[in-house]
PDB file of C-alpha atoms in Angstrom:
ATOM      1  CA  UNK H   4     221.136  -7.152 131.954  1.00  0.00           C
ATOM      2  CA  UNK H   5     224.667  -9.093 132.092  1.00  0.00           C
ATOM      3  CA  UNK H   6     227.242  -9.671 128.796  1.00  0.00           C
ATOM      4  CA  UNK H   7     229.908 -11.415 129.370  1.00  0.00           C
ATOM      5  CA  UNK H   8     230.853  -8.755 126.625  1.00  0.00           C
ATOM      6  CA  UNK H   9     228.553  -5.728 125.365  1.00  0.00           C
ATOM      7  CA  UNK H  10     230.939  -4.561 122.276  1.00  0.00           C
ATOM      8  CA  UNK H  11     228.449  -6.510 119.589  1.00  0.00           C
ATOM      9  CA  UNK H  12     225.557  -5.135 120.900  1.00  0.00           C
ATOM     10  CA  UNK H  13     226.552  -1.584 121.447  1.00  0.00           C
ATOM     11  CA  UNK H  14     225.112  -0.124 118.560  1.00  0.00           C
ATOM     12  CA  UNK H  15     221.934  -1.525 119.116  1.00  0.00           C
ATOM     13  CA  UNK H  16     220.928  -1.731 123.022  1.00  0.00           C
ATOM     14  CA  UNK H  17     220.334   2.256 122.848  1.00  0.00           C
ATOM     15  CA  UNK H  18     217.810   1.926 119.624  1.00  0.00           C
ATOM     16  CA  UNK H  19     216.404  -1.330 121.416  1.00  0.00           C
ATOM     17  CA  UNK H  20     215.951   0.326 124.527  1.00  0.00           C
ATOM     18  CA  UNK H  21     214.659   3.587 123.648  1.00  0.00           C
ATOM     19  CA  UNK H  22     212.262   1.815 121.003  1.00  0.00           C
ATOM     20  CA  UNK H  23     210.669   0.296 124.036  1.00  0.00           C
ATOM     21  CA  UNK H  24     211.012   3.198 126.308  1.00  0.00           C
ATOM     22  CA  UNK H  25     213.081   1.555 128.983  1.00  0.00           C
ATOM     23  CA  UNK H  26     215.294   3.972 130.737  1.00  0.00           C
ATOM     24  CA  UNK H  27     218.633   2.125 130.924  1.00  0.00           C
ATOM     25  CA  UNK H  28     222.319   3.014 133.010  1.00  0.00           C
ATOM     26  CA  UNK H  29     225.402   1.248 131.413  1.00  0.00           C
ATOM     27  CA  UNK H  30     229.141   1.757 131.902  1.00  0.00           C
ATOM     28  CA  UNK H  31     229.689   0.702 128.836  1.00  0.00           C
ATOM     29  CA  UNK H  32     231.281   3.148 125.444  1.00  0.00           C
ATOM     30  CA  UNK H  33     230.956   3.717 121.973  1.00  0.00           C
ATOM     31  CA  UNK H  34     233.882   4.918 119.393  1.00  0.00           C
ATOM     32  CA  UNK H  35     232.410   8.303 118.305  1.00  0.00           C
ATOM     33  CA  UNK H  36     234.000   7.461 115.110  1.00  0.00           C
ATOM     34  CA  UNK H  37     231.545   5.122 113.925  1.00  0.00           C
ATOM     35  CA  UNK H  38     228.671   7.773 114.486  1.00  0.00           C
ATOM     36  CA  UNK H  39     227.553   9.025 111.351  1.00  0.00           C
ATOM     37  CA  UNK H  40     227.508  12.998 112.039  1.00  0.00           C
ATOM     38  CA  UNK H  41     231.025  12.503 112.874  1.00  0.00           C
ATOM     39  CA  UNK H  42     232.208  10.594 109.216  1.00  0.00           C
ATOM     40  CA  UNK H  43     230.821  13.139 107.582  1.00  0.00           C
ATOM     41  CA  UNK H  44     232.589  16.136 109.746  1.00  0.00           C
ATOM     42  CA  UNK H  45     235.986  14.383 109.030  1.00  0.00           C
ATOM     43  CA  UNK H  46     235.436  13.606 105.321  1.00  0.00           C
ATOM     44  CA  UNK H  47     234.597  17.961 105.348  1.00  0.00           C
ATOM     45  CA  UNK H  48     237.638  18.283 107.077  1.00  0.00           C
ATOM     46  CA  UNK H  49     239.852  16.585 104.328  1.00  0.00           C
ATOM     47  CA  UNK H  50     238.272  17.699 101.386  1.00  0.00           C
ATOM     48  CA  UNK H  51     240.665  20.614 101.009  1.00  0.00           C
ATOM     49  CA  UNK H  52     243.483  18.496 101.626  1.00  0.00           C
ATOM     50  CA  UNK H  53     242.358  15.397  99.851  1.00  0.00           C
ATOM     51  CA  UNK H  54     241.555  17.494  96.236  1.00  0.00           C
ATOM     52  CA  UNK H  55     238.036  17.237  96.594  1.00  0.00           C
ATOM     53  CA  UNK H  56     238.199  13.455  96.483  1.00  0.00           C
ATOM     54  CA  UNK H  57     234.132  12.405  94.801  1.00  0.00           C
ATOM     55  CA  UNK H  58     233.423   9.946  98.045  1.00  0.00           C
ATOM     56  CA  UNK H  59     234.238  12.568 100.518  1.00  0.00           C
ATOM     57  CA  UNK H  60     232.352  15.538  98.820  1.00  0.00           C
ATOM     58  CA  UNK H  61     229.078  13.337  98.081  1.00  0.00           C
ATOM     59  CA  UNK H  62     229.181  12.254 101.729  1.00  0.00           C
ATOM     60  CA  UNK H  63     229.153  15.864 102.728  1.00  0.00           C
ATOM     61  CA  UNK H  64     226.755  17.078  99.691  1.00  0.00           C
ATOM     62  CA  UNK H  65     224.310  13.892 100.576  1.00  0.00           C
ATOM     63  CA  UNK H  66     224.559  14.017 103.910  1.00  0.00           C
ATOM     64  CA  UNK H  67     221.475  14.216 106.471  1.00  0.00           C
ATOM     65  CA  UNK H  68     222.809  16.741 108.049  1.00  0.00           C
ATOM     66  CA  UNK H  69     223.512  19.076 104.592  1.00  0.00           C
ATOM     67  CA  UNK H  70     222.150  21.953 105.732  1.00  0.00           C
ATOM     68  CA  UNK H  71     220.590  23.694 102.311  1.00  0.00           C
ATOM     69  CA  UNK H  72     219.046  19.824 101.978  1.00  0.00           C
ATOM     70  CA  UNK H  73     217.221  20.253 105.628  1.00  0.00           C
ATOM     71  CA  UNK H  74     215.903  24.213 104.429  1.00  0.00           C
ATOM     72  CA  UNK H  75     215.386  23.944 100.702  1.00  0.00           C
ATOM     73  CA  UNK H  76     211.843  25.255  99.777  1.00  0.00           C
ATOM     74  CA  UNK H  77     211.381  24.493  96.144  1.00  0.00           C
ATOM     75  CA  UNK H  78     209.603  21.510  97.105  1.00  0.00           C
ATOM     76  CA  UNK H  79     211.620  18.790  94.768  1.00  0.00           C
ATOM     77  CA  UNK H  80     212.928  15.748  96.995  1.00  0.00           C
ATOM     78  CA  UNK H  81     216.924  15.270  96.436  1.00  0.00           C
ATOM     79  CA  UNK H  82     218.058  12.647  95.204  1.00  0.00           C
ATOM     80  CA  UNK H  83     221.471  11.388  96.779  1.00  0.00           C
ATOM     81  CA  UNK H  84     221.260   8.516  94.090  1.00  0.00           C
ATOM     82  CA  UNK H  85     220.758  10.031  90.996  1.00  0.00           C
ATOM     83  CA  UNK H  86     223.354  12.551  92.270  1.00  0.00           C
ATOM     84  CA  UNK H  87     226.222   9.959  92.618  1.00  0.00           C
ATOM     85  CA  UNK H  88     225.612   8.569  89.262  1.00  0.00           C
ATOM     86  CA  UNK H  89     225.412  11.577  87.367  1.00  0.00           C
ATOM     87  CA  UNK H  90     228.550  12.598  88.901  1.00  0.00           C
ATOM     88  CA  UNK H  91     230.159   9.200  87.691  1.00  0.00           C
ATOM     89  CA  UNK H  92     228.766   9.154  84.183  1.00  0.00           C
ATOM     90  CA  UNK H  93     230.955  13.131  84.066  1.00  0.00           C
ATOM     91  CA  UNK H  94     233.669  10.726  85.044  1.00  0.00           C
ATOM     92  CA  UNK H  95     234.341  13.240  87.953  1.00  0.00           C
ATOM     93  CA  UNK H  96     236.967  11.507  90.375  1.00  0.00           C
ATOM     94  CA  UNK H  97     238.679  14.885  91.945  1.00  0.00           C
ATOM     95  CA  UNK H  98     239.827  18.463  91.741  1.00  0.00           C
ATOM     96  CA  UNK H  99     237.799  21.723  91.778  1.00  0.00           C
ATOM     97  CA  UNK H 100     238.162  21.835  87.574  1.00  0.00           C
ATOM     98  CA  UNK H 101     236.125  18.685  87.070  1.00  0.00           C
ATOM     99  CA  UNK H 102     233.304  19.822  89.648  1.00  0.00           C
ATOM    100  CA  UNK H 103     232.788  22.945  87.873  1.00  0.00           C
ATOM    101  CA  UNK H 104     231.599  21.117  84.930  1.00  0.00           C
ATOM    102  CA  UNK H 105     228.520  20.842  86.379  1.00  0.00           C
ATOM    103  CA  UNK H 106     227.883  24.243  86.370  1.00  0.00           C
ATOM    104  CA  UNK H 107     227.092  23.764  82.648  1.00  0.00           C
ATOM    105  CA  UNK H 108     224.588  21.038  83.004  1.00  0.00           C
ATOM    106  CA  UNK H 109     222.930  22.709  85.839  1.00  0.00           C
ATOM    107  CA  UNK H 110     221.658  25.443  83.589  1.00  0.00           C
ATOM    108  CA  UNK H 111     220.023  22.842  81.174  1.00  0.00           C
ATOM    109  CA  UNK H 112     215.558  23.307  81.440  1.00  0.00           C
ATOM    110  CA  UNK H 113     215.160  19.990  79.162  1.00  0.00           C
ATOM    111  CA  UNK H 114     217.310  16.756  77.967  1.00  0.00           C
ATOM    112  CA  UNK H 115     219.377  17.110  75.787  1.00  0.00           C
ATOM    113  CA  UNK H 116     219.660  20.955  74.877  1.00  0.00           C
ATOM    114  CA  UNK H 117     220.827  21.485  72.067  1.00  0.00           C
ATOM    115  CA  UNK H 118     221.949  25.169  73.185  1.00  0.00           C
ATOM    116  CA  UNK H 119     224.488  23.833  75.620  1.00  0.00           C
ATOM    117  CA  UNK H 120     227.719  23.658  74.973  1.00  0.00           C
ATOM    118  CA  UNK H 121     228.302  20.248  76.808  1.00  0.00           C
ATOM    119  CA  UNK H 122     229.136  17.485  73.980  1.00  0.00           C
ATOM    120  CA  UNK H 123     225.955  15.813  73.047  1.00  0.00           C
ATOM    121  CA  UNK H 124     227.550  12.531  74.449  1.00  0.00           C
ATOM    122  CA  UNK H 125     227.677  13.491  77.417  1.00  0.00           C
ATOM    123  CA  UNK H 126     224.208  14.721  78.348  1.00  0.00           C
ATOM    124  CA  UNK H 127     222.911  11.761  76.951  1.00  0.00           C
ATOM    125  CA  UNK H 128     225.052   9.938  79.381  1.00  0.00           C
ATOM    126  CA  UNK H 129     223.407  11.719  82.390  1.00  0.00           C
ATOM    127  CA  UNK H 130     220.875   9.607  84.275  1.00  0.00           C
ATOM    128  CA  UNK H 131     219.241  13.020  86.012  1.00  0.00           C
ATOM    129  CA  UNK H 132     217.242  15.827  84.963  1.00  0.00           C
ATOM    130  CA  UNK H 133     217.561  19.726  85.294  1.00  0.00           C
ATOM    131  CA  UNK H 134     215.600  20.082  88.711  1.00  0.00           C
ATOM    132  CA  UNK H 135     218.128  17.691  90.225  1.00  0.00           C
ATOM    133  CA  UNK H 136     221.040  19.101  88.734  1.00  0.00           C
ATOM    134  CA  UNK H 137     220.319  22.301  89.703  1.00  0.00           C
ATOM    135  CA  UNK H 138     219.976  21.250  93.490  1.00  0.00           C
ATOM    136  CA  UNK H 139     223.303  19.665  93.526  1.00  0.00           C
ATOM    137  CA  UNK H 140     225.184  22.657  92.206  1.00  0.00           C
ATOM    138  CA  UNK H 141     223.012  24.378  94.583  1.00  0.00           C
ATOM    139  CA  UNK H 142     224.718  22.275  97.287  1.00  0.00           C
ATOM    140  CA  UNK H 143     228.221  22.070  95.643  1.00  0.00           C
ATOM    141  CA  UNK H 144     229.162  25.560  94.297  1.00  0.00           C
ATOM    142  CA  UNK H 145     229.188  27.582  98.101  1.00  0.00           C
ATOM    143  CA  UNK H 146     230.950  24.556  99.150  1.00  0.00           C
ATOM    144  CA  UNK H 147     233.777  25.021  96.773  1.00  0.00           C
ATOM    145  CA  UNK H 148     234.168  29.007  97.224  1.00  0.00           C
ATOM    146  CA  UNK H 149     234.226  28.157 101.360  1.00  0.00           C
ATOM    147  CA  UNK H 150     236.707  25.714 100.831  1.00  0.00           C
ATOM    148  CA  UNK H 151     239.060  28.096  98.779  1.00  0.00           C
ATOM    149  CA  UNK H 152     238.407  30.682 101.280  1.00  0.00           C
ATOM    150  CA  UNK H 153     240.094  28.027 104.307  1.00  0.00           C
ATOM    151  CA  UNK H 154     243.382  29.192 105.530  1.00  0.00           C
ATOM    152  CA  UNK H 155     246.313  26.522 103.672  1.00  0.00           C
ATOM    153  CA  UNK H 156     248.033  26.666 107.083  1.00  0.00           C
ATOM    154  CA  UNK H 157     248.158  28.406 111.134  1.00  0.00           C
ATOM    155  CA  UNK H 158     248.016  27.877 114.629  1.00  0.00           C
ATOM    156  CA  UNK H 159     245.480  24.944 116.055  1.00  0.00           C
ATOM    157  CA  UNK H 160     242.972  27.336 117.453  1.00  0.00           C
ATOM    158  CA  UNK H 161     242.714  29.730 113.963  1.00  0.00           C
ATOM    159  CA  UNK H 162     241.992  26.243 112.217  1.00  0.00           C
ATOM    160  CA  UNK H 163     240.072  24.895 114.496  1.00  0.00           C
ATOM    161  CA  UNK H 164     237.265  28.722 114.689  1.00  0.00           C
ATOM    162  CA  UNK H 165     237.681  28.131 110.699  1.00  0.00           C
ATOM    163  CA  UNK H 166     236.688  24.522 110.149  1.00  0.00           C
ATOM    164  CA  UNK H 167     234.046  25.616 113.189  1.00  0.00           C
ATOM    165  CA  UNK H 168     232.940  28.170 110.836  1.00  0.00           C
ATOM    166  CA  UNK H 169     232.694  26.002 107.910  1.00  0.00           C
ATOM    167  CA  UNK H 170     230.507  23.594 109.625  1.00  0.00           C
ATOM    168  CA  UNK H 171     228.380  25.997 110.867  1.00  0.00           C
ATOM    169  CA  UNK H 172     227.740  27.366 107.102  1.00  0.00           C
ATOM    170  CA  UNK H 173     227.082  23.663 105.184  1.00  0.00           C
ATOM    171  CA  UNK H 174     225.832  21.210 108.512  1.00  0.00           C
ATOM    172  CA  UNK H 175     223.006  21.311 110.312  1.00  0.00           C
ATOM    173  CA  UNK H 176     224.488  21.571 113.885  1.00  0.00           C
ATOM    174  CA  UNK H 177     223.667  23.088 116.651  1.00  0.00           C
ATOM    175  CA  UNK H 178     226.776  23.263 119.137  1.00  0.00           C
ATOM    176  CA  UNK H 179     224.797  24.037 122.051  1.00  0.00           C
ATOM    177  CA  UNK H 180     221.437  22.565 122.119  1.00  0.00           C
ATOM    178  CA  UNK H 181     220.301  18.240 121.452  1.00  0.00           C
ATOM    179  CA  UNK H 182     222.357  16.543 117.850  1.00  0.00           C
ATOM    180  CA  UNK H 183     220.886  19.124 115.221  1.00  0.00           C
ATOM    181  CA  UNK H 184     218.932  17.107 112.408  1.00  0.00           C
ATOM    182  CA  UNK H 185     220.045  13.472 112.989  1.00  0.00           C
ATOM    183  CA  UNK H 186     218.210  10.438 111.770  1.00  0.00           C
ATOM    184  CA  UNK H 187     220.473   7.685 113.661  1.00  0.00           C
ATOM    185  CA  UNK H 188     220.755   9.578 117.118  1.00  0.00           C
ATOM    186  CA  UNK H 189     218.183  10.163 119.113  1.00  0.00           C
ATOM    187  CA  UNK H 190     217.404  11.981 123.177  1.00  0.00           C
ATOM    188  CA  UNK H 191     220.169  11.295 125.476  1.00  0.00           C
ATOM    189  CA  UNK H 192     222.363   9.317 122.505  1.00  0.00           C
ATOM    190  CA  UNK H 193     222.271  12.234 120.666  1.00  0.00           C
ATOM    191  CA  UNK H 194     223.765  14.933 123.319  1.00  0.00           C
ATOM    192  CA  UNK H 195     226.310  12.152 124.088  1.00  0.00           C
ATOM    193  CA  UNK H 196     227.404  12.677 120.780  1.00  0.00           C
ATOM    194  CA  UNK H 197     227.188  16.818 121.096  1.00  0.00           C
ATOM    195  CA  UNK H 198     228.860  16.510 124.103  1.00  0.00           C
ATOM    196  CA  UNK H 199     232.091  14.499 123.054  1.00  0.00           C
ATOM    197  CA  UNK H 200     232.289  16.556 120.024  1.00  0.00           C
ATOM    198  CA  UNK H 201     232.438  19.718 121.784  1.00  0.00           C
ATOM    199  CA  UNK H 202     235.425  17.745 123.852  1.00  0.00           C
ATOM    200  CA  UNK H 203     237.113  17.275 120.604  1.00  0.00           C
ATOM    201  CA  UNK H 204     237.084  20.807 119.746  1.00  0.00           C
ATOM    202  CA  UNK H 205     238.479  21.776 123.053  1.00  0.00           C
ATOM    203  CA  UNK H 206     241.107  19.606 122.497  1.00  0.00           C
ATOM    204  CA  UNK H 207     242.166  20.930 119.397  1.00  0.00           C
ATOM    205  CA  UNK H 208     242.053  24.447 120.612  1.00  0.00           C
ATOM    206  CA  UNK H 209     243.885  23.700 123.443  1.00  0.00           C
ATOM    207  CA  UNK H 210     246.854  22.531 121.215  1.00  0.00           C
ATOM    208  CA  UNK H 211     247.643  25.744 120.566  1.00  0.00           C
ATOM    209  CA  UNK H 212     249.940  25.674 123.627  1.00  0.00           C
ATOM    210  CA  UNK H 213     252.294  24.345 121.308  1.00  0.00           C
ATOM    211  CA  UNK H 214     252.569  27.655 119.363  1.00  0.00           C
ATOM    212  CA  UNK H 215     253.026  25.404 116.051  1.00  0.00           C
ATOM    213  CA  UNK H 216     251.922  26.551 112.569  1.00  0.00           C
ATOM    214  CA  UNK H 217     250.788  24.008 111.173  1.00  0.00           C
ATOM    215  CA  UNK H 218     249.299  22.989 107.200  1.00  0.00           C
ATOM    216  CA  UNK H 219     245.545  22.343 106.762  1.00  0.00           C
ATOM    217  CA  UNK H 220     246.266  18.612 106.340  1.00  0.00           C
ATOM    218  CA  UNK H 221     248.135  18.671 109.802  1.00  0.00           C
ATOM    219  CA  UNK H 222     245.373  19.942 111.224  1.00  0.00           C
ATOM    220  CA  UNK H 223     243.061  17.691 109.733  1.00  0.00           C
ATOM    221  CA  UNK H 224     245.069  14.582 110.494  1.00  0.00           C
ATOM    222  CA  UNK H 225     245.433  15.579 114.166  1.00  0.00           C
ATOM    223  CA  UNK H 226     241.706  15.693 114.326  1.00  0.00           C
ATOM    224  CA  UNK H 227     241.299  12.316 113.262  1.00  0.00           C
ATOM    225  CA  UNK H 228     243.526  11.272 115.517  1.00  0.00           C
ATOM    226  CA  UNK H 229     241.791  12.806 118.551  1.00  0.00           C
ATOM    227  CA  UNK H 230     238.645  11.370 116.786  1.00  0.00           C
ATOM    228  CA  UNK H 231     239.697   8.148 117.213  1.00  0.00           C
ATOM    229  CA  UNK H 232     240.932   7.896 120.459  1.00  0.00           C
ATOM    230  CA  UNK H 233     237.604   9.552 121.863  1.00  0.00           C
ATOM    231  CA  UNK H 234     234.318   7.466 122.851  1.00  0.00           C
ATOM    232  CA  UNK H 235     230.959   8.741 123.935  1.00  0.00           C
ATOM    233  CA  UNK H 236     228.618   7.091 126.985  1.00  0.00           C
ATOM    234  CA  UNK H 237     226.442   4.577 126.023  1.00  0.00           C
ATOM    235  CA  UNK H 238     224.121   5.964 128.075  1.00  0.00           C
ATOM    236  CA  UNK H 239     224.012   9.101 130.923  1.00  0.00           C
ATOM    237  CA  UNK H 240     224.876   7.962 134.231  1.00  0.00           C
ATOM    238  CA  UNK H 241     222.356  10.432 135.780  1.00  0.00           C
ATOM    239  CA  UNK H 242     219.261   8.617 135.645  1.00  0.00           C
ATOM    240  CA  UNK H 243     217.993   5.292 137.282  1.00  0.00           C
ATOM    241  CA  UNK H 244     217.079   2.964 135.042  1.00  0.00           C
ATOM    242  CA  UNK H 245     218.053  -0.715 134.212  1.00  0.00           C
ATOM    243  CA  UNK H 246     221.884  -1.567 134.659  1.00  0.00           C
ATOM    244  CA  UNK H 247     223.737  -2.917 131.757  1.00  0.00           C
ATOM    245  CA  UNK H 248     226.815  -4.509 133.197  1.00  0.00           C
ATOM    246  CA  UNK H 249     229.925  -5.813 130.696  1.00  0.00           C
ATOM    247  CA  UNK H 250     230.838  -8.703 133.110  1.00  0.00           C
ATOM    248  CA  UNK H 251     234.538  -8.430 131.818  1.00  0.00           C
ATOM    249  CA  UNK H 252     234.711  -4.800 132.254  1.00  0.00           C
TER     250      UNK H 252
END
């Protein structure tokens, strides 16, 4: 299979291909940026330096990958949807203060309660009952106390074990084995992805050469950067299979 250019069809000749069960070779690259897994590690990388900005944290909270999500046992489905709007009808835009509000809400059995002390207004203004609130404080409140708990600034190794460590805690990833719980990715895509990831993290270690300290949103922003000048194969090289070629590579 010839392009004379593969870049509009790199995000789907993997799903195409594996749908049919065609083993496939190709030179070609993807940005690992615009895999999903990897949004949502940077947008938990910034939320300590970004004030707990409400996209970021419901990209983390609903994310695939949300690892209290992928092991909850009380049965309920989450709802991702009825959590972003309840957080917008609190009028919740940032900071630790506004998040904790749900704390109150999450304690509520029926709608309204009149034994709360949230305003009357405003439980009448949520579009989500108990059960659902209680799961996304479930989510949330670790979250917050892991956050507070980051160092504010250090070397690029120290940062890079504690962001490790705060991965490990709220996303379903698995470091060593195939892409943890991911419904985009799939066989050899999917330790592609692993595999440039763990790159990444090497990287950052590495640049503790430099013996800098360096503040939390240093760190962060230097791990964008890496993440965006780092692609992941198409495919694996070490199988035969049908050759894509890019006929201007």
């Amino acid at each position: 299979v010839v392009g004379r250019t593969l870049a509009p069809y790199q995000s789907a000749l993997a799903r195409i291909f594996d749908q049919h069960r065609i083993p496939f070779v190709s030179s070609a690259a993807l940005p690992l940026l615009q895999e999903p897994v990897v949004k949502t590690l940077v947008h938990l990388a910034q939320l300590k330096s970004n004030g707990l900005h409400r996209p970021a944290v419901l990209d983390v909270l609903t994310s695939p990958w949300n690892r209290r999500l992928a092991n909850d046992a009380s049965g309920i489905a989450p709802r991702p949807d009825l959590w972003r709007r309840a957080v917008q009808a609190l009028g919740i835009t940032r900071g630790e203060a506004e998040w904790r509000r749900l704390a109150t809400f999450a304690r509520l059995e029926s709608w309204p309660d009149e034994r709360s002390s949230a305003s009357r207004e405003e439980q009448e203004a949520l579009p989500i009952d108990g059960a659902q609130l209680r799961m996304l404080w479930t989510c949330l409140s670790p979250l917050l106390e892991d956050l507070k708990g980051l160092p504010e600034s250090g070397g690029y190794a120290a940062l890079t074990d504690a962001f490790c460590g705060l991965v490990e805690g709220h996303l379903a990833i698995d470091w060593d084995g195939d892409l943890f719980i991911d419904v985009t990715a799939q066989g050899e895509q999917a330790r592609n992805v692993t595999e440039a990831l763990t790159g990444v993290f090497a990287q950052m270690r590495m640049l503790d050469h430099l013996e800098l300290t360096v503040s939390w949103e240093e760190w962060a922003d230097t791990f964008l950067t890496v993440l965006e000048r780092t692609s992941c194969a198409l495919a694996p090289s070490s199988h035969q299979g049908v050759q894509v070629l890019d006929a201007m590579a």
